[in-house]
Amino acid sequence: MVHILETGFESMETSPQNPNGSPKIRGYNIIGGQLKLASDGSTFVSTNPAWLEDELGEFPLSTKEDVRDALAAARTAFPSWAATPAPTRGQIIGNMGRLLMEHKDEIVRLQSREIGKTLKESAGEVQEAIDTCLFFQSEGRRLYGQTVNSELPDKELFTYRRPLGVCGIINACNFPSAVPFWKMIPAIMCGNTCVWKSPQDAPLLSFALARIMHESGIPDGVINLVHGKGSGAGQHLVDAVDDGLVNKISFTGSTGVGKMIGEICGRNLVSCSLELGGKNPLVIMPSANLENAVTGAYWAGFGTAGQRCTSLGNLIVHESIYDKFLEMYMNKVRTTKIGDSMRHEDVLYGSMLSEKYAKDFLKGLDMCDASGAKRIHGEGRITEASAPENFLGSANEGVYMWPHVYVDVTEDMECFHEEIFGPVVTIVKAKDFDHALHLANASPYGLSSAIYTNDRLEAYRFKTGIKAGMTGINNSTTGAEAHLPFGGVKGSGNGTRESGIWVIEAYSYWHAVNDELSGKLQLAQMDVDEIEIEEAEVDYGSLA
Ligand code: UN1
């Protein structure tokens, strides 16, 4: 058995057979600090979606037994980690943040290579992971409970935050460094231990991040990593809830899978955090600064190739500025620079996250077409024969998509209601503010939302009338900061939040303690001194 820290990535290299000379890594699960292959030896390969010949590595396709071993390691590590003073846990988290800063450039490049996100966006995301570490480093020195006054003399009341136990962590590959840190950093700060199922399209990045976590001084078994695909390891982790092996599931992904996890957790009374899909609306009103509105709606729709859960879905434009806005918007969309940011500068977006995301996205376009919406820009997958004017590079090397715009979208269409993960915006015309607000609330989701207006009352009415977890005023739908509560309502989640102090509720429970010092049994409610009202003979009427 080899400990994760006894070996560098260099020694795991199999052959530098990739077109860019990058090594192909032999990746492992990390269970109780040890490097492990799948119990049945099976593996899968991680590929660069921007350059499909570039294979990043081979990873274990974890079996049920592997997942159970990881859960056992997390269970074994739990008591002593929970008993470690919270400020010490915070210090280790601070070390993670400093190590991430030190290796930021390499991590950023690795992330861009594995999921095709631009270097600029990967740098922003890794910064979000660093910010999370720095925030929770000092939270380890707080993790406050309360002292509460008793209704009885010589008795003290206290509240404490207690850890839940073993947490199963499942994240998507679109934010493969920030989101697992959003989950695991507060989880371990509260004293929990974790089994992390890496996203199937970002196993190497996850492996590197888990290594950094171990270098920071975290004890073996506190963070365990298992790789896997589709309904394999992730499903085994969720199924273990039925066997009482998991105390918390934290999941970011589709609404369908989230509901399934919620059902399993619900029947076992196990807490779950669910961050699910969104069909995020952005409203543009006549008083808006149109330049800013165009920039915000463009970034929200096409940044990250539209693959954020906060990406723009329905762009709702007031009819009086519709034509002008659309002209300005399309001028921008038509000049979009697309390509592999590791080889071309200043691209807005790169490849899709993987072939699987590309396939699902094309199905989403079919749904828009079948809905009767009018496609005014975009031709699906970028190929040698069909590429937008500012596509850089060779189309067949990776999985790239055109930016797409649909107009004449109405509330009765399926594409108005369904999330489509990728570079597409569906534009809806609104008659007035009330209609715009109605449209913004009409999808089954409630994650992010935004309005461009310079009318303060309109902004206020939007803020109070929208049903969403997050709202931007004169801003895009994306770009939440690491210390504000992140999450949604309706089909976007179960009300739990990530980030900031609010996430602590998701990874701890309140423990109320009373300490009876009087030397006798005092009964709450019953032995409490009753103070009588002393009524004086005052005629209050005469004072009026
Ligand atoms: C996600 O897409 O799952 O607010 C997370 C944002 C990012 C996080 C997105 N900070 O867009």
XYZ file of C-alpha atoms and ligand atoms in Angstrom:
555
model
C 0.000 0.000 0.000
C 1.272 3.445 -0.891
C 0.405 6.594 1.005
C -0.724 9.542 -1.133
C 2.170 11.703 0.096
C 4.852 9.083 -0.604
C 4.652 9.603 -4.322
C 4.657 12.543 -6.721
C 2.643 12.826 -9.895
C 5.840 12.351 -11.946
C 6.316 8.811 -10.730
C 2.726 7.966 -11.620
C 3.194 9.027 -15.205
C 2.659 6.200 -17.670
C 3.712 7.609 -21.033
C 3.998 11.132 -22.453
C 2.008 10.036 -25.471
C -0.237 13.099 -25.689
C -0.075 15.520 -28.623
C 0.895 18.373 -26.313
C 3.582 16.309 -24.569
C 1.617 16.293 -21.295
C 1.944 13.173 -19.192
C -0.795 10.610 -18.863
C -1.311 9.978 -15.185
C -2.191 6.764 -13.401
C -4.880 7.983 -11.026
C -6.041 6.343 -7.801
C -8.755 6.442 -5.218
C -7.547 7.779 -1.883
C -8.948 5.759 0.996
C -7.639 6.327 4.521
C -4.697 8.190 2.941
C -3.726 5.166 0.812
C -3.667 5.027 -2.973
C -6.075 2.350 -4.181
C -7.109 0.862 -7.514
C -10.651 -0.405 -8.084
C -11.191 -3.757 -6.368
C -11.965 -5.361 -9.750
C -9.176 -3.465 -11.537
C -11.503 -1.644 -13.929
C -10.648 1.857 -15.123
C -11.839 4.755 -17.257
C -9.970 7.471 -19.111
C -10.215 11.244 -18.731
C -9.857 13.196 -21.982
C -9.341 16.855 -22.820
C -12.610 17.973 -24.480
C -10.793 20.779 -26.305
C -8.301 18.336 -27.794
C -9.688 14.827 -27.766
C -6.390 13.100 -28.541
C -5.027 14.447 -25.273
C -5.672 11.840 -22.585
C -5.062 13.060 -19.043
C -5.080 9.770 -17.243
C -6.638 6.504 -16.269
C -8.728 6.245 -13.111
C -10.387 3.530 -11.041
C -13.976 2.738 -11.889
C -14.882 2.255 -8.252
C -17.012 -0.675 -7.177
C -19.548 -0.859 -4.370
C -16.849 -2.457 -2.213
C -14.474 0.476 -2.854
C -17.148 2.975 -1.853
C -17.903 0.958 1.295
C -14.157 0.888 2.156
C -14.032 4.678 1.777
C -17.084 5.062 4.033
C -15.475 2.790 6.632
C -12.281 4.887 6.531
C -14.310 8.067 7.008
C -16.220 6.470 9.918
C -12.954 5.410 11.595
C -11.428 8.887 11.220
C -14.528 10.679 12.535
C -14.164 10.537 16.367
C -10.674 11.968 16.577
C -11.320 14.578 13.873
C -14.527 15.670 15.635
C -12.537 15.950 18.873
C -9.790 18.055 17.241
C -10.240 21.688 18.352
C -12.096 23.678 15.693
C -9.310 26.332 15.504
C -6.851 23.524 14.641
C -9.202 22.233 11.946
C -9.362 25.818 10.682
C -5.579 26.034 10.609
C -5.375 22.963 8.355
C -7.987 24.554 6.082
C -5.828 27.708 6.007
C -2.895 25.541 4.907
C -5.032 24.226 2.049
C -5.725 27.784 0.934
C -2.019 28.671 1.036
C -1.046 25.522 -0.890
C -3.694 26.307 -3.485
C -2.268 29.822 -3.855
C 1.204 28.411 -4.261
C 0.100 25.941 -6.953
C -2.627 28.097 -8.459
C -1.114 28.309 -11.953
C -0.644 24.539 -12.299
C -4.125 23.802 -10.928
C -5.671 26.368 -13.270
C -3.951 24.841 -16.305
C -4.886 21.340 -15.247
C -8.530 22.333 -14.807
C -8.668 24.041 -18.210
C -7.050 21.024 -19.813
C -9.492 18.599 -18.249
C -12.810 20.427 -18.793
C -12.067 23.005 -21.510
C -12.947 26.040 -19.370
C -10.942 29.146 -20.298
C -7.795 29.850 -18.277
C -9.285 33.139 -17.090
C -12.411 31.430 -15.765
C -10.459 28.557 -14.249
C -8.314 31.120 -12.420
C -11.490 32.769 -11.109
C -12.820 29.443 -9.963
C -9.643 28.320 -8.207
C -9.652 31.724 -6.499
C -13.178 30.920 -5.265
C -11.797 27.726 -3.695
C -8.975 29.751 -2.078
C -11.465 32.355 -0.789
C -13.516 29.542 0.732
C -10.458 28.209 2.583
C -9.528 31.641 3.888
C -13.081 32.319 5.047
C -13.378 29.013 6.917
C -9.885 29.146 8.354
C -11.065 31.908 10.674
C -14.530 30.396 11.085
C -12.712 27.599 12.921
C -11.958 30.232 15.580
C -15.663 31.056 15.852
C -18.066 28.184 15.225
C -20.016 29.930 17.935
C -22.598 28.447 20.195
C -24.634 30.528 22.644
C -25.139 30.896 26.358
C -28.846 31.251 27.041
C -30.548 32.495 30.231
C -32.523 29.903 32.146
C -35.989 30.611 33.569
C -34.774 28.952 36.777
C -32.094 30.130 39.217
C -28.707 28.418 39.466
C -29.125 26.775 36.113
C -27.206 27.435 32.879
C -28.202 26.798 29.264
C -25.850 26.436 26.292
C -25.972 25.613 22.604
C -23.195 23.889 20.661
C -22.711 23.073 17.012
C -21.999 19.366 16.575
C -20.788 17.575 13.432
C -23.160 15.223 11.608
C -20.692 12.402 10.906
C -19.763 10.966 7.500
C -20.685 13.185 4.533
C -21.056 11.916 0.949
C -19.989 14.634 -1.471
C -21.068 14.556 -5.134
C -20.344 17.499 -7.432
C -20.617 18.210 -11.159
C -17.639 18.802 -13.437
C -18.551 22.377 -14.460
C -17.146 23.846 -11.219
C -14.798 21.041 -10.236
C -12.613 22.999 -7.804
C -14.876 25.669 -6.256
C -17.939 23.499 -5.623
C -16.248 20.549 -3.839
C -14.464 23.126 -1.675
C -17.793 24.871 -0.973
C -18.964 21.533 0.386
C -15.979 19.857 2.010
C -14.325 22.875 3.638
C -17.310 23.749 5.857
C -17.968 20.015 6.346
C -14.513 19.346 7.802
C -14.429 22.685 9.632
C -17.512 21.483 11.543
C -15.725 18.206 12.379
C -17.268 15.874 9.784
C -15.375 13.443 7.579
C -16.041 12.994 3.846
C -16.241 10.511 1.006
C -15.899 12.537 -2.163
C -17.065 11.041 -5.459
C -15.178 12.988 -8.129
C -17.068 14.093 -11.257
C -16.480 11.593 -14.061
C -15.137 14.310 -16.357
C -12.700 15.845 -13.850
C -10.983 12.976 -12.015
C -7.402 14.241 -12.424
C -8.170 17.692 -11.090
C -10.018 16.111 -8.141
C -7.063 13.800 -7.507
C -4.677 16.788 -7.480
C -6.957 18.759 -5.135
C -7.293 15.794 -2.771
C -3.516 15.520 -2.730
C -3.208 19.187 -1.774
C -5.708 18.557 1.017
C -3.493 15.781 2.340
C -0.351 17.931 2.086
C -2.066 20.531 4.241
C -1.880 18.212 7.241
C -5.329 16.662 7.228
C -5.338 13.274 9.005
C -5.841 10.165 6.868
C -9.467 9.203 6.364
C -10.904 12.692 6.870
C -11.210 13.202 3.102
C -11.524 10.054 0.990
C -11.737 10.193 -2.782
C -13.437 7.687 -5.060
C -13.659 8.007 -8.836
C -16.343 6.578 -11.042
C -18.787 7.075 -13.851
C -22.480 7.530 -14.404
C -24.617 5.493 -12.079
C -21.637 3.644 -10.540
C -19.753 5.037 -7.551
C -22.132 7.979 -7.009
C -25.099 5.624 -6.828
C -23.244 3.285 -4.441
C -22.593 6.269 -2.190
C -26.250 7.295 -2.180
C -27.426 3.679 -1.730
C -25.264 3.457 1.404
C -27.696 5.913 3.051
C -30.238 3.061 3.170
C -27.701 0.977 5.091
C -27.068 3.686 7.680
C -23.488 4.320 6.543
C -23.873 8.000 5.603
C -25.021 10.940 7.760
C -25.220 13.602 5.072
C -25.295 13.831 1.286
C -24.318 17.029 -0.470
C -25.092 17.021 -4.173
C -24.767 19.494 -7.032
C -26.273 18.363 -10.324
C -29.548 17.802 -12.129
C -32.974 18.242 -10.586
C -33.942 14.668 -11.525
C -31.005 13.079 -9.691
C -31.460 15.554 -6.806
C -35.042 14.399 -6.286
C -33.944 10.745 -6.220
C -31.279 11.578 -3.595
C -33.812 13.618 -1.619
C -36.187 10.629 -1.522
C -33.523 8.218 -0.276
C -32.295 10.681 2.347
C -35.863 11.576 3.315
C -36.921 8.013 4.056
C -33.837 7.606 6.256
C -34.162 11.036 7.924
C -30.662 11.869 6.671
C -29.883 15.501 5.918
C -29.116 16.403 2.308
C -28.005 19.580 0.556
C -29.283 19.773 -3.019
C -28.044 22.399 -5.487
C -29.901 21.696 -8.698
C -30.766 23.188 -12.083
C -31.912 26.635 -13.100
C -33.677 28.391 -15.962
C -32.389 31.733 -14.814
C -34.309 34.782 -16.091
C -32.753 38.149 -16.904
C -35.171 41.061 -17.464
C -34.312 44.200 -19.439
C -36.514 47.250 -18.891
C -36.659 50.474 -20.962
C -34.799 52.610 -18.384
C -31.777 50.258 -18.417
C -28.373 51.248 -19.673
C -28.550 49.098 -22.803
C -24.780 48.777 -23.277
C -24.475 47.322 -19.784
C -27.519 45.126 -20.287
C -26.071 43.690 -23.503
C -22.729 42.992 -21.816
C -24.370 41.357 -18.793
C -26.799 39.231 -20.817
C -24.000 38.176 -23.169
C -21.688 37.077 -20.378
C -24.519 35.360 -18.496
C -25.582 33.430 -21.602
C -22.307 32.478 -23.210
C -19.549 32.750 -20.583
C -18.422 29.232 -19.533
C -20.144 28.122 -22.776
C -23.409 28.504 -20.838
C -22.450 25.646 -18.541
C -23.024 27.253 -15.147
C -26.081 26.410 -13.124
C -26.430 30.194 -12.865
C -26.178 30.746 -16.649
C -28.864 32.803 -18.343
C -31.898 30.851 -19.535
C -34.780 33.162 -20.493
C -33.801 36.672 -21.599
C -36.949 38.743 -21.045
C -36.929 42.032 -22.958
C -39.481 44.857 -22.758
C -41.183 45.279 -26.134
C -40.396 49.025 -26.416
C -36.612 48.401 -26.569
C -36.750 44.910 -28.058
C -35.575 45.692 -31.612
C -32.754 47.988 -30.539
C -31.575 45.562 -27.852
C -31.674 42.571 -30.181
C -29.600 44.357 -32.800
C -26.929 45.310 -30.245
C -27.007 41.825 -28.717
C -26.645 39.994 -32.001
C -23.750 42.221 -33.065
C -21.916 40.919 -30.037
C -23.023 37.284 -30.360
C -21.906 37.126 -34.010
C -18.333 38.141 -33.139
C -17.907 35.655 -30.259
C -14.376 34.284 -30.062
C -14.410 30.563 -29.355
C -11.482 28.153 -29.015
C -9.049 26.393 -26.703
C -7.771 29.094 -24.343
C -4.611 27.084 -23.726
C -3.662 27.671 -27.353
C -5.567 30.853 -28.329
C -5.863 34.143 -26.501
C -8.953 36.137 -25.525
C -11.569 33.523 -26.336
C -14.926 34.005 -24.594
C -15.483 30.302 -24.238
C -13.896 26.987 -25.024
C -15.147 23.483 -25.590
C -18.072 21.790 -23.933
C -17.150 20.077 -20.657
C -17.148 16.680 -22.376
C -18.748 14.698 -25.214
C -21.602 13.783 -22.871
C -22.462 17.437 -22.213
C -22.273 18.110 -25.954
C -24.744 15.315 -26.680
C -27.217 16.534 -24.079
C -26.886 20.101 -25.340
C -27.758 19.070 -28.909
C -30.864 17.350 -27.549
C -31.754 20.644 -25.857
C -31.482 22.447 -29.197
C -33.776 19.858 -30.774
C -36.262 20.586 -28.017
C -36.092 24.345 -28.771
C -36.673 23.648 -32.474
C -39.549 21.295 -31.710
C -41.079 23.915 -29.372
C -41.575 26.226 -32.329
C -39.074 28.865 -31.172
C -37.246 30.653 -33.982
C -33.492 30.060 -34.160
C -31.780 33.233 -35.371
C -28.185 32.201 -34.685
C -26.213 28.998 -34.194
C -25.642 25.794 -36.115
C -25.106 23.228 -33.363
C -21.684 21.640 -33.191
C -18.800 23.570 -34.753
C -17.267 21.582 -37.595
C -14.738 22.334 -40.344
C -17.671 22.985 -42.665
C -19.722 25.059 -40.242
C -17.815 27.394 -37.954
C -18.608 30.907 -36.689
C -16.358 33.682 -38.005
C -14.259 33.957 -34.835
C -13.718 30.311 -34.111
C -10.016 29.702 -33.565
C -8.298 26.382 -34.155
C -9.318 23.162 -35.744
C -12.957 22.210 -35.127
C -12.590 18.443 -35.209
C -9.965 18.419 -32.484
C -12.491 19.084 -29.729
C -16.187 19.411 -28.864
C -17.115 23.006 -29.637
C -20.555 24.561 -30.041
C -21.882 27.623 -31.797
C -23.543 30.280 -29.646
C -27.330 29.978 -30.159
C -30.117 32.513 -29.913
C -33.827 31.714 -30.146
C -36.525 34.391 -30.394
C -40.347 34.345 -30.306
C -40.170 32.131 -27.244
C -43.432 32.017 -25.286
C -44.527 30.662 -21.966
C -46.363 27.703 -23.459
C -43.182 26.282 -25.021
C -41.156 23.494 -23.443
C -37.921 25.405 -24.091
C -39.212 28.246 -21.894
C -39.320 25.883 -18.905
C -36.433 23.450 -19.366
C -32.801 24.088 -18.488
C -30.478 23.655 -21.482
C -26.886 23.351 -20.317
C -24.789 25.091 -22.965
C -24.433 28.216 -25.117
C -28.058 29.082 -25.873
C -30.320 31.955 -24.883
C -34.116 31.914 -25.330
C -35.542 35.421 -25.772
C -39.038 36.317 -24.607
C -40.851 39.614 -25.228
C -42.595 41.307 -22.273
C -45.471 43.820 -22.513
C -44.738 45.642 -19.248
C -43.053 45.191 -15.874
C -45.795 42.998 -14.411
C -45.661 40.724 -17.437
C -41.844 40.565 -17.208
C -41.997 39.632 -13.520
C -44.658 37.034 -14.264
C -42.443 35.496 -16.968
C -39.412 35.554 -14.666
C -41.390 33.526 -12.120
C -43.066 31.188 -14.593
C -40.406 28.461 -14.957
C -40.254 25.560 -12.505
C -36.843 26.727 -11.241
C -35.724 29.459 -8.829
C -31.941 29.624 -8.668
C -30.565 32.909 -9.990
C -32.290 35.918 -11.588
C -31.440 39.447 -12.728
C -32.939 42.723 -13.869
C -31.474 45.671 -15.751
C -33.350 48.870 -14.883
C -32.618 52.373 -13.670
C -36.026 52.705 -12.078
C -35.517 52.143 -8.336
C -39.112 51.161 -7.697
C -38.956 48.559 -10.466
C -35.734 47.129 -9.010
C -37.410 46.992 -5.603
C -40.520 45.316 -6.977
C -38.399 42.764 -8.832
C -36.327 42.012 -5.752
C -39.432 41.466 -3.619
C -41.559 39.750 -6.298
C -39.114 37.232 -7.741
C -38.988 33.730 -6.292
C -35.301 32.858 -6.540
C -32.373 32.188 -4.251
C -30.223 34.879 -5.874
C -30.910 38.135 -7.711
C -28.619 40.543 -9.561
C -29.639 44.170 -10.053
C -27.921 45.660 -13.090
C -25.712 42.586 -13.160
C -25.537 39.200 -14.837
C -27.144 36.044 -13.392
C -23.749 34.456 -12.673
C -20.838 35.295 -10.424
C -21.895 34.696 -6.825
C -19.174 35.525 -4.309
C -17.751 32.934 -1.945
C -19.232 34.407 1.251
C -22.888 34.952 0.238
C -25.488 32.173 0.549
C -25.704 30.209 -2.706
C -28.722 28.104 -3.598
C -32.244 28.131 -4.941
C -35.921 27.533 -4.343
C -38.598 25.614 -6.299
C -36.980 23.038 -8.636
C -33.505 24.438 -7.949
C -32.968 22.885 -4.554
C -34.303 21.927 -1.152
C -33.583 25.261 0.537
C -30.143 24.439 1.902
C -27.387 26.927 1.148
C -23.706 26.743 0.330
C -21.097 29.356 1.269
C -20.614 31.939 3.957
C -21.840 31.396 7.496
C -25.159 29.994 6.210
C -23.616 26.729 4.999
C -22.654 25.835 8.568
C -26.326 24.966 9.178
C -25.980 22.253 6.518
C -23.034 20.469 8.158
C -23.829 20.695 11.878
C -26.732 20.206 14.222
C -27.598 22.278 17.276
C -27.075 20.627 20.603
C -28.875 22.294 23.554
C -27.344 21.577 26.962
C -28.707 22.558 30.395
C -26.576 22.465 33.519
C -28.475 22.285 36.824
C -26.279 23.770 39.582
C -28.899 24.234 42.332
C -28.379 20.795 43.837
C -32.022 19.815 43.376
C -34.515 19.002 40.631
C -36.177 22.186 39.371
C -39.030 21.678 36.930
C -39.074 23.906 33.874
C -42.371 25.827 33.497
C -43.699 24.413 36.806
C -41.185 25.647 39.383
C -40.793 29.050 37.791
C -41.563 32.005 40.124
C -44.800 33.621 39.079
C -44.814 37.416 39.407
C -48.316 38.773 39.991
C -49.513 41.949 38.325
C -49.946 44.615 41.000
C -53.004 46.574 39.945
C -53.204 50.123 41.369
C -56.501 52.006 41.553
C -55.771 54.393 38.678
C -58.455 55.811 36.443
C -56.555 55.876 33.130
C -59.594 57.497 31.488
C -59.101 60.666 33.553
C -55.626 61.095 31.973
C -56.932 61.199 28.421
C -22.371 26.193 -10.507
O -22.562 26.440 -11.687
O -22.656 25.053 -10.031
O -22.198 32.038 -9.215
C -21.737 27.123 -9.545
C -21.536 31.471 -10.083
C -20.313 30.681 -9.643
C -20.687 29.325 -9.143
C -21.523 28.511 -10.088
N -19.640 31.419 -8.605
O -21.820 31.527 -11.262
